[in-house]
Amino acid sequence: MKSMLKGLMVVSVITMLAGCSTWDGMSKSEKGMVVGTGVGAVAGEAVTDTILGTAGGAAVGAFVGSEIGKNL
């Protein structure tokens, strides 16, 4: 139950952040960061099943997504 609640919270935060931004006005680097944050948070949660893992995954995902976006 706790894992499901944490997963739901992650999805809620991602949805909230995505809804607050305008995708069209963002650079490729910023778009990559948004996508990377979401993917990293979900992956961190799945692998570690801890809040720290989720936050760490989001941070790493944001960095990697930003770097990939710069090269697109």
PDB file of C-alpha atoms in Angstrom:
ATOM      1  CA  MET A   1       0.000   0.000   0.000  1.00  0.00           C
ATOM      2  CA  LYS A   2       2.832   2.407   0.854  1.00  0.00           C
ATOM      3  CA  SER A   3       4.538   1.742  -2.465  1.00  0.00           C
ATOM      4  CA  MET A   4       1.327   2.419  -4.348  1.00  0.00           C
ATOM      5  CA  LEU A   5       0.809   5.662  -2.442  1.00  0.00           C
ATOM      6  CA  LYS A   6       4.367   6.815  -3.156  1.00  0.00           C
ATOM      7  CA  GLY A   7       3.981   5.988  -6.824  1.00  0.00           C
ATOM      8  CA  LEU A   8       0.733   7.915  -6.946  1.00  0.00           C
ATOM      9  CA  MET A   9       2.412  10.907  -5.313  1.00  0.00           C
ATOM     10  CA  VAL A  10       5.238  10.843  -7.875  1.00  0.00           C
ATOM     11  CA  VAL A  11       2.766  10.761 -10.751  1.00  0.00           C
ATOM     12  CA  SER A  12       0.795  13.603  -9.152  1.00  0.00           C
ATOM     13  CA  VAL A  13       3.872  15.803  -8.805  1.00  0.00           C
ATOM     14  CA  ILE A  14       4.955  15.115 -12.384  1.00  0.00           C
ATOM     15  CA  THR A  15       1.476  15.918 -13.658  1.00  0.00           C
ATOM     16  CA  MET A  16       1.358  19.116 -11.628  1.00  0.00           C
ATOM     17  CA  LEU A  17       4.746  20.276 -12.895  1.00  0.00           C
ATOM     18  CA  ALA A  18       3.871  19.436 -16.479  1.00  0.00           C
ATOM     19  CA  GLY A  19       0.594  21.326 -16.209  1.00  0.00           C
ATOM     20  CA  CYS A  20       2.302  24.448 -14.876  1.00  0.00           C
ATOM     21  CA  SER A  21       4.695  24.791 -17.759  1.00  0.00           C
ATOM     22  CA  THR A  22       4.225  25.650 -21.391  1.00  0.00           C
ATOM     23  CA  TRP A  23       5.874  22.931 -23.450  1.00  0.00           C
ATOM     24  CA  ASP A  24       6.084  25.031 -26.644  1.00  0.00           C
ATOM     25  CA  GLY A  25       8.145  27.774 -25.023  1.00  0.00           C
ATOM     26  CA  MET A  26      10.740  25.404 -23.614  1.00  0.00           C
ATOM     27  CA  SER A  27      14.154  24.679 -25.118  1.00  0.00           C
ATOM     28  CA  LYS A  28      15.154  21.126 -26.032  1.00  0.00           C
ATOM     29  CA  SER A  29      17.343  21.004 -22.936  1.00  0.00           C
ATOM     30  CA  GLU A  30      14.432  21.997 -20.688  1.00  0.00           C
ATOM     31  CA  LYS A  31      12.116  19.467 -22.327  1.00  0.00           C
ATOM     32  CA  GLY A  32      14.733  16.768 -21.811  1.00  0.00           C
ATOM     33  CA  MET A  33      15.048  17.771 -18.166  1.00  0.00           C
ATOM     34  CA  VAL A  34      11.292  17.484 -17.574  1.00  0.00           C
ATOM     35  CA  VAL A  35      11.081  14.065 -19.207  1.00  0.00           C
ATOM     36  CA  GLY A  36      14.273  12.879 -17.497  1.00  0.00           C
ATOM     37  CA  THR A  37      12.995  13.952 -14.089  1.00  0.00           C
ATOM     38  CA  GLY A  38       9.822  11.923 -14.501  1.00  0.00           C
ATOM     39  CA  VAL A  39      11.562   8.846 -15.854  1.00  0.00           C
ATOM     40  CA  GLY A  40      14.303   9.052 -13.228  1.00  0.00           C
ATOM     41  CA  ALA A  41      11.831   9.407 -10.363  1.00  0.00           C
ATOM     42  CA  VAL A  42       9.832   6.392 -11.489  1.00  0.00           C
ATOM     43  CA  ALA A  43      12.990   4.334 -12.045  1.00  0.00           C
ATOM     44  CA  GLY A  44      14.454   5.365  -8.682  1.00  0.00           C
ATOM     45  CA  GLU A  45      11.229   4.372  -6.928  1.00  0.00           C
ATOM     46  CA  ALA A  46      11.071   1.038  -8.726  1.00  0.00           C
ATOM     47  CA  VAL A  47      14.675   0.130  -7.971  1.00  0.00           C
ATOM     48  CA  THR A  48      15.026   1.319  -4.366  1.00  0.00           C
ATOM     49  CA  ASP A  49      11.451   1.604  -3.042  1.00  0.00           C
ATOM     50  CA  THR A  50      12.532   4.578  -0.910  1.00  0.00           C
ATOM     51  CA  ILE A  51      11.893   8.313  -0.974  1.00  0.00           C
ATOM     52  CA  LEU A  52      15.633   8.976  -1.208  1.00  0.00           C
ATOM     53  CA  GLY A  53      15.880   6.673  -4.224  1.00  0.00           C
ATOM     54  CA  THR A  54      12.988   8.486  -5.884  1.00  0.00           C
ATOM     55  CA  ALA A  55      14.581  11.891  -5.289  1.00  0.00           C
ATOM     56  CA  GLY A  56      17.991  10.656  -6.407  1.00  0.00           C
ATOM     57  CA  GLY A  57      16.519   9.112  -9.534  1.00  0.00           C
ATOM     58  CA  ALA A  58      14.729  12.364 -10.322  1.00  0.00           C
ATOM     59  CA  ALA A  59      17.943  14.369  -9.894  1.00  0.00           C
ATOM     60  CA  VAL A  60      20.004  12.036 -12.061  1.00  0.00           C
ATOM     61  CA  GLY A  61      17.207  11.848 -14.626  1.00  0.00           C
ATOM     62  CA  ALA A  62      16.976  15.635 -14.796  1.00  0.00           C
ATOM     63  CA  PHE A  63      20.701  15.946 -15.456  1.00  0.00           C
ATOM     64  CA  VAL A  64      20.800  13.170 -18.047  1.00  0.00           C
ATOM     65  CA  GLY A  65      17.646  14.426 -19.762  1.00  0.00           C
ATOM     66  CA  SER A  66      19.050  17.937 -19.951  1.00  0.00           C
ATOM     67  CA  GLU A  67      22.297  16.719 -21.485  1.00  0.00           C
ATOM     68  CA  ILE A  68      20.468  14.572 -24.034  1.00  0.00           C
ATOM     69  CA  GLY A  69      18.202  17.501 -24.883  1.00  0.00           C
ATOM     70  CA  LYS A  70      21.204  19.730 -25.571  1.00  0.00           C
ATOM     71  CA  ASN A  71      22.396  17.299 -28.233  1.00  0.00           C
ATOM     72  CA  LEU A  72      19.095  16.928 -30.071  1.00  0.00           C
TER      73      LEU A  72
END
